Amino acid sequence: MRNNWNIFHKLSKTLRDNPSLSSLLVVSSVSGGSLLAYSEANPSQPKISDSSEDGKRKKRVVVLGTGWAGTSFLKSLKDPSYDVQVISPRNYFAFTPLLPSVTCGTVEPRSIVEPIRNIVRKKNVDIHYWEAECYKIDAENKKVYCRPAQGGKMDGNAEFVVDYDYLVVAMGARANTFNTPGVEENCHFLKEIEDAQKIRRTVIDCFERASLPNLTDEERKRVLAFVIVGGGPTGVEFAAELHDFVSEDLVKLYPKVKGLVKISLLEAGDHILNMFDKRITVFAEGKFKRDGIDLKMGSMVVKVSDSAISTKDIKTGEVSSLPYGMVVWSTGIGTRPVIMDFMKQVGQVNRRVLATDEWLRVERTDSIYALGDCATINQRKVMEDISEIFRKADKDNSGTLTVKEFQEALDDICERYPQMELYLKNKKMSSLVDILKESKGDIAKESIELNIEDFKLALSQVDSQMKNLPATAQVAAQQGAYLASCFNRMEECEKNPEGPVRFRGSGRHRFKPFRYKHLGQFAPLGGEQTAAQLPGDWVSIGQSSQWLWYSVYASKLVSWRTRALVISDWTRRFIFGRDSSQI
Amino acid sequence: MRNNWNIFHKLSKTLRDNPSLSSLLVVSSVSGGSLLAYSEANPSQPKISDSSEDGKRKKRVVVLGTGWAGTSFLKSLKDPSYDVQVISPRNYFAFTPLLPSVTCGTVEPRSIVEPIRNIVRKKNVDIHYWEAECYKIDAENKKVYCRPAQGGKMDGNAEFVVDYDYLVVAMGARANTFNTPGVEENCHFLKEIEDAQKIRRTVIDCFERASLPNLTDEERKRVLAFVIVGGGPTGVEFAAELHDFVSEDLVKLYPKVKGLVKISLLEAGDHILNMFDKRITVFAEGKFKRDGIDLKMGSMVVKVSDSAISTKDIKTGEVSSLPYGMVVWSTGIGTRPVIMDFMKQVGQVNRRVLATDEWLRVERTDSIYALGDCATINQRKVMEDISEIFRKADKDNSGTLTVKEFQEALDDICERYPQMELYLKNKKMSSLVDILKESKGDIAKESIELNIEDFKLALSQVDSQMKNLPATAQVAAQQGAYLASCFNRMEECEKNPEGPVRFRGSGRHRFKPFRYKHLGQFAPLGGEQTAAQLPGDWVSIGQSSQWLWYSVYASKLVSWRTRALVISDWTRRFIFGRDSSQI
């Protein structure tokens, strides 16, 4: 016995000291390994001695937030010449795309989180983490004001102030209630791990309450009316998860009330999943109808009381009331108060969201970056800079542009104004020459010359191609990695700028602007059916997409630990079903 | 892909419909299977049509509580002629011996719980469960008053009343604070799943707070001072778990504060684990000292403020103050208010604990049973009934007892008064004859005759053998199974009583009285060391006992699901360590 034990103990010790070995173990335990289609290797790196002792003070970088953007930034930061302080009320990173699965116990909350200290401790960069909430950014004095995250016992004044040289704001967003009365008090949200846990407890609670002996059937129906507000990916996925949970697991344990359950999905627009391909929307709506999920389109919530939700039909204006047992509110995101306050400080007064330039730097600041859900990139319009573009392109200062001059400036224009590239692509035009031809009629290529007015006319439609990036994990993660790569090459690119020409100023931009690369999006619809919209307009719906979903999510998880846990959660669910204990 | 999927889907469906098959899977996945040394088979039984339609009203049994006693009763109840209603605020059974492991994440909370509806749904007995709290027992009118367990939205008055023919009280106990000021407000307890979760969060919280930038070393030390009050098995196991968590996992993530952690264990008595064998106590105290756990014996807590705990030395009377970051209070159990109120009703006024007879029936009631931690068996003293015993044994009414008369009555006496058997065993006497010889001196066996005074003298020391049963899961589970076996044979034993002769009344008792069979007890001491005290005074300490502990606990878990989960939790801990996310 003792001998066996020692072998096992040594093995487990080896595995813990060498995470890459343990990953082998996990892969080999997943039959075929196909579930782990790809994955980023992240071997532990040797410690490189930092340069703080040689007199040069390290630049202090303060990162606010440990979500997708902040964590991705920290993971990609490699330059040891920074002294990084991370401030967030959550000491872990959460793999939020699996949050809807947590609401019904398909996946356990702890399986999708990884302590931020674990993520950063093997890096050769000095990174300190404080579990605290930043409640004020002082941009003028380069300070952030913080307080401990958990209310509780603490000697004296526990608040503290941190100085920074660079500030990376990645605090995410809060749920947007559109100031609808009663939402804050009566609805569940689905943004944090705690929200998902609360929803899970509430679902079980509703079933237990509906089973109590002295209720009328009317009351039972009311308690078992689950309402989801918002037909976006989160709301739809939660509705699907809940339907599966009820029909696969709860009906067995609560046979007497199973006929009384009703799931309703309210959407103000005409369709659910309206950011997806039309085929997906149609399939999803059809599946939900077959599943008995009540879809109410064009229905706007005007008030939520403690037991009923009032909706207004957008077309008819008719107001109706829907009794409910639980409401989940998932209608999009709003700006956090601390960001609103910060926006006032930096003069972004009439905006709803914090604006950055294409390099993720907050507009009107010089050392503050913002990424993820808490900010949007305010793309520069071509038409705003049209005179400067014309002047730069017109190298011989002739007052007219030739095709040759144009073509030489084209790369820089496309890099600085991505809408230009999109415009060319969408109009299926291979070069700017085609644009010129279009505006000047069918004349010989060489003889085209444009004056400034012609130029404006030719590009008048370009800016219609601009659109804001969606508030997704994918965008936030890419922004974090992008910003870290800038930080990694800060000095190098100071000397040799790699960005496009400055049309308004002189010289070049230090870095290339951030470009989002869309890798596709999933919409799990329940019953092992998933819709996937992949790049190149490729749409896939059904069980094969569900397996693609399993593989991609398993591979994208942040650590081998979470990967192993999530896969074992899925396996457990297949074998034993979901747990319905009220904890 | 689709084909693979279908096979897997069918397999998983088969497994879910046949729990016994899935158990095979689990066993085969545990290498060697030695971890699952033994296990109770519990195949699903065919539904037997009940007799409620043939006009005979089913007896209504109300069970209060879903802990060890209540669940064990439900699992063992087989007679379909009862209509059972289970009322408990917890809709699950929790495997409480693993609670200390939950406090530090060695095992996840959900791995040790099983929904009570899952446990009862495959039985052929009508069992209904209500998630509610009984706040009043009305013994006179045979009713219990209940209210829904979770505060929340509910139409009208949600309270309800349930009638019973038999009441089984198995509500457990609450933590005993001995009315020490400040305990309720400032201390953690360790009785429920929620308590363990809260402790886990608080431990991480203390480490995060101690890491914040603006604290003095004094403050950091205070926040990292963990105090456990009570040196019983729970307190000791928690201290050991916490020490392992800190030294195996947290020191890596919080390297700057690891030197400041202090774990203290306060015990009012002279030794920790004083219900165990002396060898175990000595080993445990030695191990804790080597581990740096501060043991404070003879130390009584007199007050707990929000940041310090005041203790009094029992010998010197000296009062000292100990600053703390977290206190866990684990000093034993007290009676719940609803039981106190019930005791008043049934005339048990001056007792601290609800008393039952040896058949688990509450004294002074006829259809209420109480088992587990909420009650104690009030054993009848031999000396109370000595005249009746003498009269029954003296069959010829001669006024004296012969050896023959004695021997004929001995079995009944031992069955009714278990202390008699213990007395014989402990004095190494093989029969009552030896007792008689002892009191009458060395005379011939046949000529011994005793009058009532001799008899009293001979048995005067017998009652010193009585002792109360410990408040353990083992006792509660055995009581539940015992009571169910009585309920299963209620009618049969009404006709053919199987119990001992009634010494006070006439005829025989219907059932044999409850007898506790001690199967041994474990005390995990951390670092893969466990002390085990097994029947027959067999003591084992070390890693081999740790493996015994693993096997016994894995086998004793309530379902194959929890078994698989707990084993996978242990495996995860060996490979990846414990998680320290603040959720």
Coordinates of C-alpha atoms in Angstrom, one line a residue, chain A residues 59-431:
Chain A
K59 CA 7.5 51.9 -16.0
R60 CA 4.5 51.3 -13.9
V61 CA 1.6 49.8 -15.7
V62 CA -1.7 49.5 -13.9
V63 CA -4.3 47.1 -15.3
L64 CA -7.9 47.5 -14.1
G65 CA -9.8 44.3 -14.6
T66 CA -9.2 40.6 -14.9
G67 CA -11.7 39.7 -17.7
W68 CA -11.0 38.8 -21.2
A69 CA -9.2 42.0 -22.2
G70 CA -7.1 42.4 -19.0
T71 CA -6.1 38.7 -18.8
S72 CA -5.3 38.5 -22.5
F73 CA -3.1 41.6 -22.0
L74 CA -1.3 40.0 -19.0
K75 CA -0.8 36.7 -20.8
S76 CA 0.7 38.3 -23.8
L77 CA 2.9 40.8 -22.0
K78 CA 6.5 39.6 -22.2
D79 CA 8.7 42.7 -21.8
P80 CA 10.2 42.5 -18.2
S81 CA 10.9 46.2 -18.1
Y82 CA 7.4 46.9 -16.7
D83 CA 6.2 46.9 -13.2
V84 CA 2.6 45.7 -13.5
Q85 CA -0.1 46.1 -10.9
V86 CA -3.4 44.4 -11.6
I87 CA -6.5 45.7 -9.7
S88 CA -9.8 43.8 -9.9
P89 CA -12.5 42.7 -7.5
R90 CA -12.3 39.2 -9.0
N91 CA -9.1 37.3 -8.2
Y92 CA -9.8 35.0 -11.1
F93 CA -10.4 35.0 -14.8
A94 CA -13.8 33.5 -15.9
F95 CA -14.4 31.8 -19.2
T96 CA -17.7 33.7 -19.7
P97 CA -18.9 32.0 -22.9
L98 CA -19.7 29.0 -20.7
L99 CA -21.7 31.1 -18.2
P100 CA -25.1 30.0 -19.6
S101 CA -24.0 26.4 -19.0
V102 CA -23.3 27.2 -15.4
T103 CA -26.8 28.5 -14.8
C104 CA -28.2 25.0 -15.2
G105 CA -25.3 23.0 -13.9
T106 CA -24.1 21.6 -17.2
V107 CA -20.7 23.0 -16.2
E108 CA -19.7 23.8 -12.6
P109 CA -18.7 27.4 -11.9
R110 CA -15.3 26.5 -10.6
S111 CA -14.5 24.6 -13.8
I112 CA -14.5 27.8 -15.8
V113 CA -12.4 30.0 -13.6
E114 CA -8.6 30.3 -13.1
P115 CA -7.0 32.4 -10.3
I116 CA -5.3 35.4 -11.9
R117 CA -2.3 34.7 -9.6
N118 CA -1.9 31.3 -11.2
I119 CA -2.0 32.8 -14.7
V120 CA 0.7 35.4 -14.0
R121 CA 3.0 33.7 -11.6
K122 CA 5.1 31.9 -14.1
K123 CA 5.8 34.9 -16.2
N124 CA 9.1 36.7 -16.2
V125 CA 7.3 40.1 -15.8
D126 CA 6.8 41.6 -12.4
I127 CA 3.1 41.4 -11.9
H128 CA 1.3 42.1 -8.7
Y129 CA -2.4 41.6 -8.1
W130 CA -4.6 43.5 -5.6
E131 CA -8.1 42.2 -4.9
A132 CA -9.7 45.6 -4.9
E133 CA -12.1 47.8 -6.8
C134 CA -11.0 51.0 -8.5
Y135 CA -13.6 53.6 -7.7
K136 CA -11.9 56.6 -9.2
I137 CA -9.4 57.3 -12.0
D138 CA -7.4 60.6 -11.6
A139 CA -6.1 61.1 -15.1
E140 CA -4.5 64.4 -14.4
N141 CA -2.3 63.1 -11.5
K142 CA -1.9 59.6 -13.0
K143 CA -3.4 57.9 -10.0
V144 CA -6.2 55.3 -9.4
Y145 CA -8.1 55.2 -6.1
C146 CA -9.0 51.7 -4.8
R147 CA -10.9 50.0 -2.0
P148 CA -10.8 46.3 -1.0
A149 CA -13.3 44.2 -2.9
Q150 CA -15.1 42.4 -0.1
G151 CA -16.9 44.3 2.6
G152 CA -15.7 42.9 5.9
K153 CA -13.4 43.5 8.8
M154 CA -10.3 45.6 8.2
D155 CA -8.2 47.8 10.4
G156 CA -8.6 51.5 9.8
N157 CA -9.0 53.0 6.4
A158 CA -8.3 50.2 3.9
E159 CA -8.5 52.4 0.8
F160 CA -5.3 52.9 -1.2
V161 CA -4.0 54.9 -4.2
V162 CA -1.8 53.5 -6.9
D163 CA 0.4 55.6 -9.3
Y164 CA 0.8 54.7 -12.9
D165 CA 2.8 55.6 -15.9
Y166 CA 0.4 53.7 -18.2
L167 CA -3.1 52.7 -17.3
V168 CA -5.0 49.9 -19.0
V169 CA -8.7 50.2 -18.4
A170 CA -10.4 46.8 -18.9
M171 CA -13.2 46.9 -16.4
G172 CA -15.9 45.5 -18.6
A173 CA -19.4 46.7 -18.5
R174 CA -22.6 46.3 -16.5
A175 CA -25.9 45.1 -17.6
N176 CA -28.0 47.7 -19.3
T177 CA -31.4 48.1 -17.8
F178 CA -32.4 51.1 -20.0
N179 CA -33.6 52.6 -16.7
T180 CA -36.7 50.3 -16.8
P181 CA -38.4 50.5 -13.4
G182 CA -38.0 47.4 -11.3
V183 CA -35.4 45.6 -13.3
E184 CA -32.5 46.2 -10.9
E185 CA -34.6 44.9 -8.0
N186 CA -36.4 42.0 -9.5
C187 CA -34.4 40.6 -12.4
H188 CA -31.4 38.3 -12.7
F189 CA -28.5 39.3 -14.9
L190 CA -26.0 37.0 -16.5
K191 CA -22.6 38.7 -16.4
E192 CA -20.7 37.2 -13.5
I193 CA -20.2 33.8 -12.0
E194 CA -22.3 34.8 -9.0
D195 CA -25.2 35.7 -11.3
A196 CA -25.1 32.2 -12.9
Q197 CA -25.0 30.6 -9.4
K198 CA -28.0 32.7 -8.3
I199 CA -30.0 31.7 -11.4
R200 CA -29.3 28.1 -10.8
R201 CA -30.5 28.3 -7.2
T202 CA -33.6 30.2 -8.3
V203 CA -34.6 27.7 -10.9
I204 CA -34.5 24.9 -8.4
D205 CA -36.2 27.1 -5.9
C206 CA -39.1 27.8 -8.3
F207 CA -39.6 24.0 -8.8
E208 CA -39.5 23.4 -5.1
R209 CA -42.0 26.2 -4.5
A210 CA -44.3 25.1 -7.2
S211 CA -44.3 21.6 -5.6
L212 CA -45.5 22.8 -2.2
P213 CA -48.8 21.4 -1.1
N214 CA -51.1 24.4 -0.6
L215 CA -50.8 26.3 -3.9
T216 CA -53.5 26.7 -6.5
D217 CA -52.6 25.7 -10.1
E218 CA -52.6 29.3 -11.0
E219 CA -49.9 30.0 -8.5
R220 CA -47.9 27.0 -9.5
K221 CA -48.0 28.2 -13.1
R222 CA -46.9 31.7 -12.1
V223 CA -43.9 30.3 -10.1
L224 CA -42.9 28.2 -13.1
A225 CA -43.1 31.0 -15.6
F226 CA -39.5 31.7 -16.7
V227 CA -39.0 34.9 -18.7
I228 CA -35.9 35.9 -20.6
V229 CA -35.6 39.4 -21.8
G230 CA -33.4 39.9 -24.8
G231 CA -32.9 37.6 -27.8
G232 CA -29.2 38.0 -28.2
P233 CA -26.8 35.1 -28.0
T234 CA -26.7 35.0 -24.2
G235 CA -30.5 35.1 -23.7
V236 CA -31.0 32.5 -26.4
E237 CA -28.4 30.2 -25.0
F238 CA -29.8 30.5 -21.5
A239 CA -33.3 29.8 -22.8
A240 CA -31.9 26.7 -24.5
E241 CA -30.0 25.5 -21.5
L242 CA -33.0 26.0 -19.2
H243 CA -35.3 24.1 -21.6
D244 CA -32.8 21.2 -21.7
F245 CA -32.4 21.2 -17.9
V246 CA -36.2 21.1 -17.4
S247 CA -36.9 18.5 -20.1
E248 CA -33.9 16.2 -19.5
D249 CA -33.5 16.4 -15.7
L250 CA -36.2 18.2 -13.7
V251 CA -39.2 16.5 -15.2
K252 CA -38.0 13.3 -13.6
L253 CA -37.7 14.8 -10.2
Y254 CA -40.8 17.0 -10.3
P255 CA -43.3 14.9 -12.3
K256 CA -46.3 16.6 -10.8
V257 CA -45.5 20.1 -12.0
K258 CA -43.8 19.4 -15.3
G259 CA -46.8 20.4 -17.4
L260 CA -46.9 23.8 -15.8
V261 CA -43.5 25.1 -16.9
K262 CA -43.4 27.8 -19.4
I263 CA -40.3 29.5 -20.9
S264 CA -40.8 32.9 -22.6
L265 CA -38.3 34.9 -24.6
L266 CA -39.1 38.6 -25.1
E267 CA -37.3 40.5 -27.8
A268 CA -37.9 44.1 -28.8
G269 CA -36.7 43.5 -32.4
D270 CA -38.3 41.4 -35.1
H271 CA -36.0 38.4 -34.7
I272 CA -33.8 36.7 -32.2
L273 CA -30.1 36.4 -32.9
N274 CA -30.3 39.3 -35.3
M275 CA -26.6 39.7 -35.5
F276 CA -26.4 36.2 -37.0
D277 CA -27.0 34.9 -40.5
K278 CA -30.7 34.8 -41.5
R279 CA -30.6 31.0 -41.8
I280 CA -29.5 30.7 -38.2
T281 CA -32.2 33.0 -37.0
V282 CA -34.9 31.0 -38.9
F283 CA -33.6 27.7 -37.6
A284 CA -33.4 28.9 -34.0
E285 CA -36.9 30.4 -34.1
G286 CA -38.2 27.1 -35.5
K287 CA -36.5 25.0 -33.0
F288 CA -37.6 27.1 -30.1
K289 CA -41.2 26.9 -31.3
R290 CA -41.0 23.1 -31.5
D291 CA -39.5 23.1 -28.0
G292 CA -42.5 25.0 -26.7
I293 CA -40.5 28.1 -25.9
D294 CA -42.8 31.1 -26.3
L295 CA -41.1 33.7 -28.5
K296 CA -42.6 37.2 -28.1
M297 CA -41.1 39.5 -30.8
G298 CA -41.6 43.3 -30.9
S299 CA -42.2 43.3 -27.2
M300 CA -40.6 46.0 -25.1
V301 CA -40.5 45.7 -21.3
V302 CA -41.8 48.8 -19.6
K303 CA -41.9 47.7 -16.0
V304 CA -41.0 44.8 -13.8
S305 CA -42.9 44.3 -10.5
D306 CA -42.2 41.6 -7.9
S307 CA -44.4 39.1 -9.6
A308 CA -45.3 40.4 -13.1
I309 CA -43.5 41.9 -16.1
S310 CA -45.3 44.6 -18.1
T311 CA -44.6 44.7 -21.8
K312 CA -45.6 47.0 -24.6
D313 CA -46.2 45.8 -28.1
I314 CA -44.0 48.0 -30.3
K315 CA -46.4 48.0 -33.2
T316 CA -49.8 48.2 -31.5
G317 CA -48.6 50.0 -28.3
E318 CA -50.7 47.6 -26.3
V319 CA -49.5 47.0 -22.8
S320 CA -49.9 43.5 -21.3
S321 CA -48.8 41.9 -18.1
L322 CA -47.0 38.5 -17.7
P323 CA -46.8 36.9 -14.3
Y324 CA -43.4 35.3 -13.7
G325 CA -41.4 33.2 -11.3
M326 CA -38.0 34.3 -12.5
V327 CA -36.8 36.9 -15.0
V328 CA -33.3 36.9 -16.6
W329 CA -32.4 40.3 -18.1
S330 CA -30.0 40.1 -21.0
T331 CA -30.4 43.1 -23.2
G332 CA -26.9 44.4 -23.7
I333 CA -24.3 46.3 -21.8
G334 CA -24.1 49.7 -20.2
T335 CA -21.2 51.8 -18.9
R336 CA -20.0 51.5 -15.3
P337 CA -20.3 54.6 -13.1
V338 CA -16.5 54.9 -12.6
I339 CA -16.0 55.0 -16.4
M340 CA -18.8 57.6 -16.7
D341 CA -17.0 59.8 -14.1
F342 CA -13.6 59.2 -16.0
M343 CA -15.2 60.3 -19.3
K344 CA -16.3 63.6 -17.7
Q345 CA -12.7 64.2 -16.6
V346 CA -11.2 63.7 -20.1
G347 CA -13.9 65.7 -21.8
Q348 CA -15.9 62.9 -23.4
V349 CA -19.1 64.4 -22.1
N350 CA -21.8 63.6 -24.6
R351 CA -20.9 60.0 -25.3
R352 CA -22.5 56.9 -23.9
V353 CA -19.4 54.8 -24.2
L354 CA -15.7 55.6 -23.6
A355 CA -14.0 56.3 -26.9
T356 CA -10.5 55.2 -27.9
D357 CA -8.6 55.7 -31.1
E358 CA -7.6 52.8 -33.4
W359 CA -4.6 52.2 -31.1
L360 CA -6.9 51.7 -28.1
R361 CA -5.7 54.8 -26.5
V362 CA -8.5 56.8 -24.8
E363 CA -9.2 59.9 -26.8
R364 CA -7.8 63.1 -25.2
T365 CA -5.3 61.2 -23.0
D366 CA -1.8 60.2 -23.7
S367 CA -1.1 57.2 -21.4
I368 CA -4.5 55.6 -20.8
Y369 CA -5.7 52.7 -22.9
A370 CA -9.1 51.1 -22.8
L371 CA -10.2 47.8 -24.2
G372 CA -12.9 45.2 -24.1
D373 CA -16.5 46.0 -23.2
C374 CA -15.8 49.2 -21.4
A375 CA -14.7 51.1 -24.6
T376 CA -15.4 51.4 -28.3
I377 CA -13.0 52.4 -31.0
N378 CA -13.9 55.7 -32.5
Q379 CA -12.8 55.1 -36.1
R380 CA -11.7 58.2 -37.9
K381 CA -13.8 59.0 -40.9
V382 CA -12.2 59.3 -44.2
M383 CA -14.3 62.4 -45.0
E384 CA -13.0 64.1 -41.9
D385 CA -9.4 63.9 -43.1
I386 CA -10.2 64.1 -46.9
S387 CA -8.2 67.3 -47.5
E388 CA -5.1 66.0 -45.6
I389 CA -5.3 62.7 -47.4
F390 CA -5.4 64.5 -50.7
R391 CA -2.5 66.7 -49.8
K392 CA -0.3 63.8 -48.7
A393 CA -1.2 61.8 -51.8
D394 CA -0.5 64.7 -54.1
K395 CA 3.2 64.4 -53.8
D396 CA 4.0 66.9 -56.5
N397 CA 1.6 69.4 -55.1
S398 CA 0.0 69.8 -58.5
G399 CA -3.5 70.1 -57.1
T400 CA -4.6 66.9 -58.9
L401 CA -4.0 63.3 -58.2
T402 CA -2.7 60.9 -60.8
V403 CA -3.4 57.1 -60.7
K404 CA 0.2 56.5 -59.8
E405 CA 0.2 58.9 -56.9
F406 CA -3.0 57.3 -55.7
Q407 CA -1.7 53.8 -55.8
E408 CA 1.4 54.8 -53.8
A409 CA -0.8 56.2 -51.1
L410 CA -3.3 53.4 -51.1
D411 CA -1.6 51.0 -48.6
D412 CA -1.3 53.7 -46.0
I413 CA -4.9 54.9 -46.5
C414 CA -6.2 51.4 -46.2
E415 CA -4.2 50.8 -43.0
R416 CA -5.2 54.0 -41.4
Y417 CA -8.9 53.8 -42.5
P418 CA -10.0 50.1 -42.6
Q419 CA -13.3 51.1 -44.0
M420 CA -11.5 51.9 -47.2
E421 CA -10.4 48.3 -47.6
L422 CA -13.9 47.0 -46.7
Y423 CA -15.4 49.4 -49.2
L424 CA -13.1 48.1 -52.0
K425 CA -13.9 44.5 -51.0
N426 CA -17.6 44.9 -50.7
K427 CA -17.9 46.7 -54.0
K428 CA -15.7 43.9 -55.4
M429 CA -13.3 46.5 -56.7
S430 CA -9.7 45.4 -56.8
S431 CA -8.1 48.8 -56.5

